[in-house]
């Protein structure tokens, strides 16, 4: 009987371990902010969206090991399933080495609708098609077929990327205005 109990516990452990690599518990916005602080020492304001959840957080490092940027993605239809590629620890290690980064949370399955990047040394925008002022701050705007990107030099620099399928140009400007009101 003792052998059956041990075999059951080993099987249960293997099932739980297998599931934990494919799923990850979801966190509140505050939990994600706290996790970023623990990793980087930076307190970031992360906007909240009614239909979107944080789906991916990673930190990029410079050659000297200092934090270069913090990237946060939000997804529509996010699940608790981690993207297939990142379920394998060797793939995570390979990705982190290749990108000089650390995966902090996710990435979960879902359609990326918004991304925010905080660059410690500012953001560079060489392809801005337009510059506007919101809340007394210059915002460089560039567009491609999928995203409208607002780059801001403030306390380092921010890049806010809006998926064009989810927001209009006016909505993106309002979101950026709201963001600026919260980070000043």
CSV table of N, CA and C in Angstrom, one decimal:
chain,number,residue,atom,x,y,z
A,1,UNK,N,0.8,-1.2,0.0
A,1,UNK,CA,0.0,0.0,0.0
A,1,UNK,C,0.9,1.3,0.0
A,2,UNK,N,2.0,1.2,0.7
A,2,UNK,CA,2.9,2.4,0.8
A,2,UNK,C,3.4,2.7,-0.6
A,3,UNK,N,3.8,1.6,-1.4
A,3,UNK,CA,4.3,1.8,-2.7
A,3,UNK,C,3.3,2.5,-3.6
A,4,UNK,N,2.0,2.1,-3.5
A,4,UNK,CA,1.0,2.7,-4.3
A,4,UNK,C,0.8,4.2,-3.9
A,5,UNK,N,0.9,4.5,-2.6
A,5,UNK,CA,0.8,5.9,-2.2
A,5,UNK,C,2.0,6.8,-2.7
A,6,UNK,N,3.2,6.2,-2.7
A,6,UNK,CA,4.3,6.9,-3.2
A,6,UNK,C,4.2,7.1,-4.7
A,7,UNK,N,3.7,6.1,-5.5
A,7,UNK,CA,3.5,6.2,-6.9
A,7,UNK,C,2.5,7.2,-7.2
A,8,UNK,N,1.4,7.3,-6.4
A,8,UNK,CA,0.3,8.3,-6.6
A,8,UNK,C,0.9,9.7,-6.4
A,9,UNK,N,1.7,9.9,-5.4
A,9,UNK,CA,2.3,11.2,-5.1
A,9,UNK,C,3.2,11.6,-6.2
A,10,UNK,N,4.0,10.7,-6.7
A,10,UNK,CA,4.9,11.0,-7.8
A,10,UNK,C,4.1,11.4,-9.1
A,11,UNK,N,3.1,10.6,-9.4
A,11,UNK,CA,2.3,10.9,-10.5
A,11,UNK,C,1.6,12.3,-10.4
A,12,UNK,N,1.1,12.6,-9.2
A,12,UNK,CA,0.4,13.9,-8.9
A,12,UNK,C,1.4,15.0,-9.1
A,13,UNK,N,2.6,14.8,-8.6
A,13,UNK,CA,3.7,15.8,-8.7
A,13,UNK,C,4.0,16.1,-10.2
A,14,UNK,N,4.1,15.0,-11.0
A,14,UNK,CA,4.4,15.2,-12.4
A,14,UNK,C,3.2,15.9,-13.2
A,15,UNK,N,2.0,15.6,-12.8
A,15,UNK,CA,0.9,16.2,-13.4
A,15,UNK,C,0.9,17.7,-13.1
A,16,UNK,N,1.0,18.0,-11.8
A,16,UNK,CA,1.1,19.4,-11.4
A,16,UNK,C,2.2,20.2,-12.0
A,17,UNK,N,3.4,19.5,-12.0
A,17,UNK,CA,4.6,20.2,-12.6
A,17,UNK,C,4.3,20.4,-14.1
A,18,UNK,N,3.7,19.5,-14.8
A,18,UNK,CA,3.5,19.6,-16.2
A,18,UNK,C,2.5,20.7,-16.5
A,19,UNK,N,1.5,20.9,-15.6
A,19,UNK,CA,0.5,21.9,-15.8
A,19,UNK,C,1.1,23.3,-15.5
A,20,UNK,N,2.0,23.4,-14.5
A,20,UNK,CA,2.5,24.7,-14.1
A,20,UNK,C,3.3,25.3,-15.1
A,21,UNK,N,3.9,24.5,-16.0
A,21,UNK,CA,4.7,25.1,-17.1
A,21,UNK,C,3.8,25.6,-18.2
A,22,UNK,N,2.6,25.1,-18.3
A,22,UNK,CA,1.6,25.5,-19.4
A,22,UNK,C,0.7,26.6,-18.9
A,23,UNK,N,0.5,26.7,-17.6
A,23,UNK,CA,-0.4,27.7,-17.1
A,23,UNK,C,0.3,28.5,-16.0
A,24,UNK,N,-0.2,29.7,-15.7
A,24,UNK,CA,0.4,30.5,-14.7
A,24,UNK,C,-0.7,31.3,-14.1
A,25,UNK,N,-0.8,31.5,-12.8
A,25,UNK,CA,-1.9,32.2,-12.2
A,25,UNK,C,-1.9,33.6,-12.6
A,26,UNK,N,-3.1,34.1,-12.8
A,26,UNK,CA,-3.2,35.5,-13.2
A,26,UNK,C,-3.0,36.4,-12.0
A,27,UNK,N,-2.6,37.6,-12.2
A,27,UNK,CA,-2.2,38.6,-11.1
A,27,UNK,C,-3.0,39.8,-11.3
A,28,UNK,N,-3.2,40.5,-10.2
A,28,UNK,CA,-3.9,41.8,-10.2
A,28,UNK,C,-2.9,42.8,-10.8
A,29,UNK,N,-3.4,44.0,-11.1
A,29,UNK,CA,-2.5,45.1,-11.6
A,29,UNK,C,-1.5,45.4,-10.5
A,30,UNK,N,-1.9,45.5,-9.3
A,30,UNK,CA,-1.0,45.8,-8.2
A,30,UNK,C,0.1,44.7,-8.1
A,31,UNK,N,-0.3,43.5,-8.2
A,31,UNK,CA,0.7,42.4,-8.1
A,31,UNK,C,1.8,42.5,-9.2
A,32,UNK,N,1.3,42.9,-10.4
A,32,UNK,CA,2.3,43.1,-11.5
A,32,UNK,C,3.2,44.2,-11.2
A,33,UNK,N,2.7,45.4,-10.8
A,33,UNK,CA,3.5,46.5,-10.4
A,33,UNK,C,4.5,46.1,-9.3
A,34,UNK,N,4.0,45.4,-8.3
A,34,UNK,CA,4.9,44.9,-7.2
A,34,UNK,C,6.0,44.0,-7.8
A,35,UNK,N,5.7,43.1,-8.7
A,35,UNK,CA,6.6,42.2,-9.3
A,35,UNK,C,7.7,43.0,-10.1
A,36,UNK,N,7.3,44.0,-10.8
A,36,UNK,CA,8.2,44.8,-11.6
A,36,UNK,C,9.2,45.6,-10.6
A,37,UNK,N,8.6,46.1,-9.5
A,37,UNK,CA,9.4,46.8,-8.5
A,37,UNK,C,10.5,45.8,-7.9
A,38,UNK,N,10.0,44.6,-7.6
A,38,UNK,CA,11.0,43.6,-7.0
A,38,UNK,C,12.1,43.3,-7.9
A,39,UNK,N,11.8,43.2,-9.2
A,39,UNK,CA,12.8,42.9,-10.2
A,39,UNK,C,13.7,44.1,-10.5
A,40,UNK,N,13.2,45.3,-10.6
A,40,UNK,CA,13.9,46.4,-11.1
A,40,UNK,C,14.2,47.6,-10.1
A,41,UNK,N,13.4,47.7,-9.1
A,41,UNK,CA,13.5,48.8,-8.2
A,41,UNK,C,12.7,50.0,-8.7
A,42,UNK,N,12.0,49.8,-9.8
A,42,UNK,CA,11.2,50.9,-10.4
A,42,UNK,C,9.7,50.7,-10.1
A,43,UNK,N,9.1,51.9,-9.8
A,43,UNK,CA,7.6,51.8,-9.6
A,43,UNK,C,7.0,52.4,-10.8
A,44,UNK,N,6.3,51.6,-11.6
A,44,UNK,CA,5.7,52.1,-12.8
A,44,UNK,C,4.2,52.2,-12.6
A,45,UNK,N,3.7,53.2,-13.3
A,45,UNK,CA,2.2,53.4,-13.4
A,45,UNK,C,1.8,52.5,-14.6
A,46,UNK,N,0.9,51.6,-14.4
A,46,UNK,CA,0.4,50.8,-15.5
A,46,UNK,C,-1.1,51.1,-15.7
A,47,UNK,N,-1.5,51.6,-16.9
A,47,UNK,CA,-2.9,51.9,-17.1
A,47,UNK,C,-3.7,50.6,-17.0
A,48,UNK,N,-5.0,50.8,-16.6
A,48,UNK,CA,-5.9,49.7,-16.5
A,48,UNK,C,-7.0,49.9,-17.6
A,49,UNK,N,-7.3,48.8,-18.3
A,49,UNK,CA,-8.3,48.8,-19.4
A,49,UNK,C,-9.4,47.8,-19.0
A,50,UNK,N,-10.6,48.2,-19.4
A,50,UNK,CA,-11.8,47.4,-19.0
A,50,UNK,C,-11.7,46.0,-19.7
A,51,UNK,N,-11.3,46.0,-21.0
A,51,UNK,CA,-11.3,44.7,-21.7
A,51,UNK,C,-9.9,44.0,-21.8
A,52,UNK,N,-8.9,44.6,-21.3
A,52,UNK,CA,-7.5,44.1,-21.5
A,52,UNK,C,-6.9,43.7,-20.2
A,53,UNK,N,-6.1,42.6,-20.2
A,53,UNK,CA,-5.3,42.2,-19.1
A,53,UNK,C,-3.8,42.2,-19.4
A,54,UNK,N,-3.0,42.4,-18.4
A,54,UNK,CA,-1.5,42.3,-18.6
A,54,UNK,C,-1.3,40.8,-19.0
A,55,UNK,N,-0.6,40.6,-20.1
A,55,UNK,CA,-0.3,39.3,-20.6
A,55,UNK,C,1.2,38.9,-20.6
A,56,UNK,N,2.1,39.9,-20.5
A,56,UNK,CA,3.5,39.6,-20.7
A,56,UNK,C,4.3,40.8,-20.1
A,57,UNK,N,5.3,40.5,-19.3
A,57,UNK,CA,6.2,41.5,-18.7
A,57,UNK,C,7.6,40.9,-18.8
A,58,UNK,N,8.5,41.7,-19.4
A,58,UNK,CA,9.9,41.3,-19.4
A,58,UNK,C,10.8,42.6,-19.2
A,59,UNK,N,12.0,42.3,-18.7
A,59,UNK,CA,12.9,43.4,-18.5
A,59,UNK,C,14.1,43.1,-19.3
A,60,UNK,N,14.6,44.2,-20.0
A,60,UNK,CA,15.8,44.1,-20.8
A,60,UNK,C,17.0,44.7,-20.1
A,61,UNK,N,18.2,44.2,-20.2
A,61,UNK,CA,19.3,44.6,-19.5
A,61,UNK,C,20.4,45.1,-20.5
A,62,UNK,N,21.2,46.1,-20.0
A,62,UNK,CA,22.3,46.5,-20.8
A,62,UNK,C,23.5,45.6,-20.6
A,63,UNK,N,24.6,45.8,-21.3
A,63,UNK,CA,25.8,44.9,-21.2
A,63,UNK,C,26.4,44.9,-19.8
A,64,UNK,N,26.2,46.0,-19.1
A,64,UNK,CA,26.7,46.1,-17.8
A,64,UNK,C,25.8,45.5,-16.7
A,65,UNK,N,24.6,44.9,-17.1
A,65,UNK,CA,23.7,44.3,-16.2
A,65,UNK,C,22.7,45.2,-15.6
A,66,UNK,N,22.7,46.5,-16.0
A,66,UNK,CA,21.7,47.4,-15.5
A,66,UNK,C,20.4,47.3,-16.3
A,67,UNK,N,19.3,47.7,-15.7
A,67,UNK,CA,18.0,47.7,-16.4
A,67,UNK,C,18.0,48.7,-17.5
A,68,UNK,N,17.7,48.3,-18.7
A,68,UNK,CA,17.6,49.1,-19.9
A,68,UNK,C,16.2,49.5,-20.1
A,69,UNK,N,15.3,48.6,-20.1
A,69,UNK,CA,13.9,48.9,-20.3
A,69,UNK,C,13.0,47.8,-19.7
A,70,UNK,N,11.7,48.2,-19.4
A,70,UNK,CA,10.7,47.4,-18.9
A,70,UNK,C,9.6,47.4,-19.9
A,71,UNK,N,9.2,46.2,-20.3
A,71,UNK,CA,8.1,46.0,-21.4
A,71,UNK,C,6.9,45.3,-20.8
A,72,UNK,N,5.8,45.9,-21.0
A,72,UNK,CA,4.5,45.3,-20.5
A,72,UNK,C,3.5,45.2,-21.7
A,73,UNK,N,3.0,44.0,-21.9
A,73,UNK,CA,2.0,43.9,-23.0
A,73,UNK,C,0.6,43.5,-22.4
A,74,UNK,N,-0.4,44.0,-23.0
A,74,UNK,CA,-1.8,43.8,-22.6
A,74,UNK,C,-2.5,43.0,-23.7
A,75,UNK,N,-3.3,42.1,-23.4
A,75,UNK,CA,-4.0,41.3,-24.4
A,75,UNK,C,-5.5,41.3,-24.2
A,76,UNK,N,-6.2,41.2,-25.3
A,76,UNK,CA,-7.6,41.0,-25.3
A,76,UNK,C,-7.8,39.4,-25.5
A,77,UNK,N,-8.7,38.9,-24.7
A,77,UNK,CA,-9.0,37.5,-24.7
A,77,UNK,C,-7.8,36.7,-24.1
A,78,UNK,N,-7.1,37.3,-23.2
A,78,UNK,CA,-6.0,36.6,-22.6
A,78,UNK,C,-6.5,35.4,-21.8
A,79,UNK,N,-5.7,34.3,-21.9
A,79,UNK,CA,-6.0,33.1,-21.2
A,79,UNK,C,-5.0,32.9,-20.1
A,80,UNK,N,-5.1,31.8,-19.4
A,80,UNK,CA,-4.1,31.4,-18.4
A,80,UNK,C,-3.0,30.5,-19.0
A,81,UNK,N,-3.1,30.3,-20.3
A,81,UNK,CA,-2.2,29.4,-21.0
A,81,UNK,C,-1.0,30.2,-21.4
A,82,UNK,N,0.2,29.8,-21.0
A,82,UNK,CA,1.4,30.4,-21.5
A,82,UNK,C,1.7,30.0,-22.9
A,83,UNK,N,2.1,30.9,-23.8
A,83,UNK,CA,2.4,30.7,-25.2
A,83,UNK,C,3.3,29.4,-25.3
A,84,UNK,N,3.0,28.5,-26.2
A,84,UNK,CA,3.7,27.3,-26.4
A,84,UNK,C,5.2,27.4,-26.3
A,85,UNK,N,5.8,28.3,-27.0
A,85,UNK,CA,7.3,28.4,-27.0
A,85,UNK,C,7.9,28.6,-25.6
A,86,UNK,N,7.2,29.3,-24.8
A,86,UNK,CA,7.7,29.7,-23.5
A,86,UNK,C,7.4,28.6,-22.4
A,87,UNK,N,6.7,27.5,-22.8
A,87,UNK,CA,6.5,26.5,-21.9
A,87,UNK,C,7.7,25.6,-21.6
A,88,UNK,N,8.6,25.7,-22.5
A,88,UNK,CA,9.8,24.9,-22.3
A,88,UNK,C,11.0,25.7,-21.7
A,89,UNK,N,11.5,25.3,-20.5
A,89,UNK,CA,12.5,26.1,-19.8
A,89,UNK,C,13.7,26.4,-20.7
A,90,UNK,N,14.1,25.5,-21.5
A,90,UNK,CA,15.3,25.8,-22.4
A,90,UNK,C,15.0,26.9,-23.4
A,91,UNK,N,13.8,27.0,-23.9
A,91,UNK,CA,13.4,28.1,-24.8
A,91,UNK,C,13.4,29.4,-24.1
A,92,UNK,N,12.9,29.4,-22.8
A,92,UNK,CA,13.0,30.6,-22.0
A,92,UNK,C,14.4,31.1,-21.8
A,93,UNK,N,15.3,30.2,-21.4
A,93,UNK,CA,16.7,30.5,-21.2
A,93,UNK,C,17.3,31.0,-22.5
A,94,UNK,N,17.0,30.4,-23.6
A,94,UNK,CA,17.6,30.8,-24.9
A,94,UNK,C,17.1,32.2,-25.3
A,95,UNK,N,15.8,32.5,-25.1
A,95,UNK,CA,15.2,33.8,-25.4
A,95,UNK,C,15.9,34.8,-24.5
A,96,UNK,N,16.0,34.6,-23.2
A,96,UNK,CA,16.5,35.5,-22.3
A,96,UNK,C,18.0,35.9,-22.6
A,97,UNK,N,18.7,34.9,-23.0
A,97,UNK,CA,20.1,35.1,-23.4
A,97,UNK,C,20.2,35.9,-24.7
A,98,UNK,N,19.5,35.5,-25.6
A,98,UNK,CA,19.5,36.2,-26.9
A,98,UNK,C,19.1,37.7,-26.8
A,99,UNK,N,18.1,38.0,-26.0
A,99,UNK,CA,17.6,39.3,-25.9
A,99,UNK,C,18.1,40.1,-24.7
A,100,UNK,N,19.1,39.6,-23.9
A,100,UNK,CA,19.6,40.2,-22.7
A,100,UNK,C,18.4,40.7,-21.9
A,101,UNK,N,17.5,39.7,-21.6
A,101,UNK,CA,16.3,40.0,-20.9
A,101,UNK,C,15.9,39.0,-19.9
A,102,UNK,N,14.9,39.3,-19.1
A,102,UNK,CA,14.4,38.3,-18.2
A,102,UNK,C,12.9,38.4,-18.3
A,103,UNK,N,12.3,37.2,-18.5
A,103,UNK,CA,10.8,37.1,-18.6
A,103,UNK,C,10.3,37.1,-17.2
A,104,UNK,N,9.5,38.0,-16.9
A,104,UNK,CA,9.0,38.2,-15.5
A,104,UNK,C,7.6,37.6,-15.3
A,105,UNK,N,6.7,37.7,-16.3
A,105,UNK,CA,5.3,37.3,-16.2
A,105,UNK,C,4.8,36.9,-17.6
A,106,UNK,N,4.1,35.8,-17.7
A,106,UNK,CA,3.6,35.4,-19.0
A,106,UNK,C,4.7,34.8,-19.9
A,107,UNK,N,4.6,34.9,-21.2
A,107,UNK,CA,3.5,35.5,-22.0
A,107,UNK,C,2.3,34.6,-22.2
A,108,UNK,N,1.1,35.1,-22.0
A,108,UNK,CA,-0.1,34.4,-22.1
A,108,UNK,C,-0.6,34.5,-23.5
A,109,UNK,N,-1.4,33.5,-23.9
A,109,UNK,CA,-2.1,33.5,-25.1
A,109,UNK,C,-3.1,34.6,-25.1
A,110,UNK,N,-3.3,35.3,-26.2
A,110,UNK,CA,-4.3,36.4,-26.4
A,110,UNK,C,-3.8,37.3,-27.5
A,111,UNK,N,-4.7,38.2,-27.9
A,111,UNK,CA,-4.4,39.2,-28.9
A,111,UNK,C,-3.8,40.4,-28.3
A,112,UNK,N,-2.5,40.7,-28.6
A,112,UNK,CA,-1.9,41.9,-28.1
A,112,UNK,C,-2.6,43.2,-28.6
A,113,UNK,N,-3.1,44.0,-27.7
A,113,UNK,CA,-3.8,45.2,-28.0
A,113,UNK,C,-3.1,46.5,-27.6
A,114,UNK,N,-2.2,46.4,-26.6
A,114,UNK,CA,-1.5,47.6,-26.1
A,114,UNK,C,-0.2,47.1,-25.5
A,115,UNK,N,0.9,47.9,-25.7
A,115,UNK,CA,2.2,47.7,-25.2
A,115,UNK,C,2.7,49.0,-24.6
A,116,UNK,N,3.4,48.8,-23.5
A,116,UNK,CA,4.1,50.0,-22.9
A,116,UNK,C,5.5,49.6,-22.6
A,117,UNK,N,6.4,50.5,-23.0
A,117,UNK,CA,7.9,50.3,-22.8
A,117,UNK,C,8.4,51.5,-22.0
A,118,UNK,N,9.0,51.2,-20.9
A,118,UNK,CA,9.7,52.3,-20.1
A,118,UNK,C,11.2,52.1,-20.3
A,119,UNK,N,11.8,53.1,-21.0
A,119,UNK,CA,13.2,53.1,-21.2
A,119,UNK,C,13.9,53.9,-20.2
A,120,UNK,N,14.9,53.4,-19.5
A,120,UNK,CA,15.6,54.1,-18.4
A,120,UNK,C,16.3,55.3,-19.0
A,121,UNK,N,16.8,55.3,-20.2
A,121,UNK,CA,17.6,56.4,-20.8
A,121,UNK,C,16.8,57.1,-21.9
A,122,UNK,N,15.5,57.1,-21.8
A,122,UNK,CA,14.7,57.8,-22.8
A,122,UNK,C,14.3,56.9,-24.0
A,123,UNK,N,13.5,57.4,-24.9
A,123,UNK,CA,13.1,56.7,-26.1
A,123,UNK,C,13.6,57.4,-27.3
A,124,UNK,N,14.0,56.7,-28.3
A,124,UNK,CA,14.3,57.4,-29.6
A,124,UNK,C,13.3,57.1,-30.6
A,125,UNK,N,12.9,58.2,-31.3
A,125,UNK,CA,12.0,58.0,-32.4
A,125,UNK,C,12.5,58.7,-33.6
A,126,UNK,N,13.0,58.0,-34.5
A,126,UNK,CA,13.6,58.6,-35.7
A,126,UNK,C,12.6,58.6,-36.9
A,127,UNK,N,11.4,57.9,-36.7
A,127,UNK,CA,10.5,57.8,-37.8
A,127,UNK,C,9.1,58.5,-37.4
A,128,UNK,N,9.1,59.4,-36.4
A,128,UNK,CA,7.9,60.0,-36.0
A,128,UNK,C,7.3,60.8,-37.2
A,129,UNK,N,6.0,60.6,-37.5
A,129,UNK,CA,5.4,61.3,-38.6
A,129,UNK,C,4.7,62.6,-38.1
A,130,UNK,N,4.5,62.6,-36.8
A,130,UNK,CA,3.8,63.8,-36.2
A,130,UNK,C,4.3,64.0,-34.8
A,131,UNK,N,4.3,65.2,-34.3
A,131,UNK,CA,4.6,65.5,-32.9
A,131,UNK,C,3.5,66.4,-32.4
A,132,UNK,N,2.9,66.1,-31.3
A,132,UNK,CA,1.8,66.8,-30.7
A,132,UNK,C,2.2,67.1,-29.2
A,133,UNK,N,1.5,68.0,-28.6
A,133,UNK,CA,1.7,68.3,-27.2
A,133,UNK,C,0.4,67.9,-26.4
A,134,UNK,N,0.6,67.0,-25.4
A,134,UNK,CA,-0.5,66.6,-24.5
A,134,UNK,C,0.0,66.9,-23.1
A,135,UNK,N,-0.9,67.5,-22.3
A,135,UNK,CA,-0.6,67.8,-20.9
A,135,UNK,C,0.8,68.5,-20.8
A,136,UNK,N,1.2,69.3,-21.7
A,136,UNK,CA,2.5,70.0,-21.6
A,136,UNK,C,3.7,69.2,-22.0
A,137,UNK,N,3.5,68.0,-22.5
A,137,UNK,CA,4.6,67.1,-22.9
A,137,UNK,C,4.5,66.8,-24.4
A,138,UNK,N,5.7,66.8,-25.0
A,138,UNK,CA,5.8,66.5,-26.4
A,138,UNK,C,5.6,65.0,-26.6
A,139,UNK,N,4.7,64.6,-27.6
A,139,UNK,CA,4.5,63.2,-27.9
A,139,UNK,C,4.8,63.0,-29.4
A,140,UNK,N,5.7,62.1,-29.7
A,140,UNK,CA,6.1,61.8,-31.1
A,140,UNK,C,5.2,60.6,-31.5
A,141,UNK,N,4.5,60.8,-32.6
A,141,UNK,CA,3.6,59.7,-33.1
A,141,UNK,C,4.1,59.1,-34.4
A,142,UNK,N,4.1,57.8,-34.4
A,142,UNK,CA,4.5,57.1,-35.6
A,142,UNK,C,3.4,56.0,-35.8
A,143,UNK,N,3.1,55.7,-37.0
A,143,UNK,CA,2.2,54.6,-37.3
A,143,UNK,C,2.7,53.6,-38.3
A,144,UNK,N,2.3,52.4,-38.1
A,144,UNK,CA,2.6,51.4,-39.1
A,144,UNK,C,1.2,50.7,-39.3
A,145,UNK,N,1.3,49.6,-40.0
A,145,UNK,CA,0.0,48.9,-40.4
A,145,UNK,C,-0.7,48.3,-39.2
A,146,UNK,N,0.0,48.0,-38.1
A,146,UNK,CA,-0.7,47.4,-37.0
A,146,UNK,C,-0.8,48.3,-35.7
A,147,UNK,N,0.2,49.1,-35.5
A,147,UNK,CA,0.3,49.9,-34.2
A,147,UNK,C,0.5,51.3,-34.5
A,148,UNK,N,-0.1,52.2,-33.6
A,148,UNK,CA,0.2,53.6,-33.5
A,148,UNK,C,1.0,53.7,-32.2
A,149,UNK,N,2.2,54.3,-32.4
A,149,UNK,CA,3.1,54.4,-31.3
A,149,UNK,C,3.3,55.8,-30.8
A,150,UNK,N,3.1,56.1,-29.5
A,150,UNK,CA,3.3,57.4,-28.9
A,150,UNK,C,4.6,57.3,-28.1
A,151,UNK,N,5.6,58.1,-28.5
A,151,UNK,CA,6.9,58.1,-27.7
A,151,UNK,C,7.0,59.4,-26.9
A,152,UNK,N,7.4,59.2,-25.6
A,152,UNK,CA,7.3,60.4,-24.7
A,152,UNK,C,8.7,60.4,-23.9
A,153,UNK,N,9.3,61.5,-23.9
A,153,UNK,CA,10.5,61.7,-23.1
A,153,UNK,C,10.1,62.3,-21.8
A,154,UNK,N,10.0,61.5,-20.7
A,154,UNK,CA,9.5,61.9,-19.4
A,154,UNK,C,10.0,60.9,-18.4
A,155,UNK,N,10.8,61.4,-17.4
A,155,UNK,CA,11.3,60.5,-16.4
A,155,UNK,C,12.0,59.3,-17.0
A,156,UNK,N,12.8,59.5,-18.0
A,156,UNK,CA,13.4,58.4,-18.8
A,156,UNK,C,12.6,58.5,-20.1
A,157,UNK,N,11.9,57.5,-20.5
A,157,UNK,CA,11.1,57.6,-21.7
A,157,UNK,C,10.1,56.5,-21.8
A,158,UNK,N,8.9,56.8,-22.4
A,158,UNK,CA,7.9,55.8,-22.5
A,158,UNK,C,7.5,55.7,-24.0
A,159,UNK,N,7.2,54.5,-24.4
A,159,UNK,CA,6.6,54.2,-25.7
A,159,UNK,C,5.3,53.5,-25.4
A,160,UNK,N,4.2,54.1,-25.9
A,160,UNK,CA,2.8,53.5,-25.8
A,160,UNK,C,2.4,53.0,-27.1
A,161,UNK,N,2.2,51.7,-27.3
A,161,UNK,CA,1.9,51.2,-28.7
A,161,UNK,C,0.4,50.7,-28.6
A,162,UNK,N,-0.4,51.3,-29.5
A,162,UNK,CA,-1.8,50.9,-29.5
A,162,UNK,C,-2.1,50.1,-30.8
A,163,UNK,N,-2.7,48.9,-30.6
A,163,UNK,CA,-3.1,48.1,-31.8
A,163,UNK,C,-4.2,48.8,-32.5
A,164,UNK,N,-4.1,49.1,-33.8
A,164,UNK,CA,-5.1,49.9,-34.5
A,164,UNK,C,-6.4,49.2,-34.7
A,165,UNK,N,-6.5,47.9,-34.4
A,165,UNK,CA,-7.7,47.2,-34.5
A,165,UNK,C,-8.6,47.4,-33.2
A,166,UNK,N,-8.0,47.9,-32.2
A,166,UNK,CA,-8.7,48.1,-30.9
A,166,UNK,C,-9.0,49.5,-30.6
A,167,UNK,N,-8.3,50.5,-31.1
A,167,UNK,CA,-8.5,51.9,-30.7
A,167,UNK,C,-8.4,52.8,-32.0
A,168,UNK,N,-9.2,53.9,-32.0
A,168,UNK,CA,-9.0,54.9,-33.0
A,168,UNK,C,-7.9,55.8,-32.6
A,169,UNK,N,-7.5,56.6,-33.6
A,169,UNK,CA,-6.5,57.6,-33.3
A,169,UNK,C,-6.9,58.5,-32.1
A,170,UNK,N,-8.1,59.0,-32.1
A,170,UNK,CA,-8.6,59.8,-31.0
A,170,UNK,C,-8.6,59.1,-29.7
A,171,UNK,N,-9.0,57.9,-29.6
A,171,UNK,CA,-8.9,57.1,-28.4
A,171,UNK,C,-7.5,56.9,-27.9
A,172,UNK,N,-6.6,56.7,-28.8
A,172,UNK,CA,-5.2,56.5,-28.4
A,172,UNK,C,-4.7,57.8,-27.8
A,173,UNK,N,-5.0,59.0,-28.4
A,173,UNK,CA,-4.6,60.3,-27.9
A,173,UNK,C,-5.2,60.5,-26.5
A,174,UNK,N,-6.4,60.1,-26.3
A,174,UNK,CA,-7.0,60.2,-24.9
A,174,UNK,C,-6.4,59.3,-23.9
A,175,UNK,N,-6.0,58.1,-24.3
A,175,UNK,CA,-5.4,57.2,-23.4
A,175,UNK,C,-4.0,57.7,-23.0
A,176,UNK,N,-3.3,58.3,-24.0
A,176,UNK,CA,-2.0,58.8,-23.7
A,176,UNK,C,-2.1,60.0,-22.8
A,177,UNK,N,-3.1,60.9,-23.0
A,177,UNK,CA,-3.4,62.0,-22.2
A,177,UNK,C,-3.6,61.6,-20.7
A,178,UNK,N,-4.4,60.6,-20.6
A,178,UNK,CA,-4.7,60.0,-19.2
A,178,UNK,C,-3.5,59.4,-18.6
A,179,UNK,N,-2.7,58.7,-19.4
A,179,UNK,CA,-1.4,58.2,-18.9
A,179,UNK,C,-0.5,59.3,-18.4
A,180,UNK,N,-0.4,60.4,-19.2
A,180,UNK,CA,0.5,61.5,-18.8
A,180,UNK,C,0.0,62.1,-17.5
A,181,UNK,N,-1.3,62.2,-17.3
A,181,UNK,CA,-1.8,62.8,-16.1
A,181,UNK,C,-1.5,61.9,-14.8
A,182,UNK,N,-1.2,60.7,-15.0
A,182,UNK,CA,-0.9,59.8,-13.9
A,182,UNK,C,0.6,59.6,-13.7
A,183,UNK,N,1.4,59.9,-14.6
A,183,UNK,CA,2.9,59.7,-14.4
A,183,UNK,C,3.7,61.0,-14.1
A,184,UNK,N,3.0,62.1,-14.2
A,184,UNK,CA,3.8,63.4,-13.9
A,184,UNK,C,4.2,63.5,-12.5
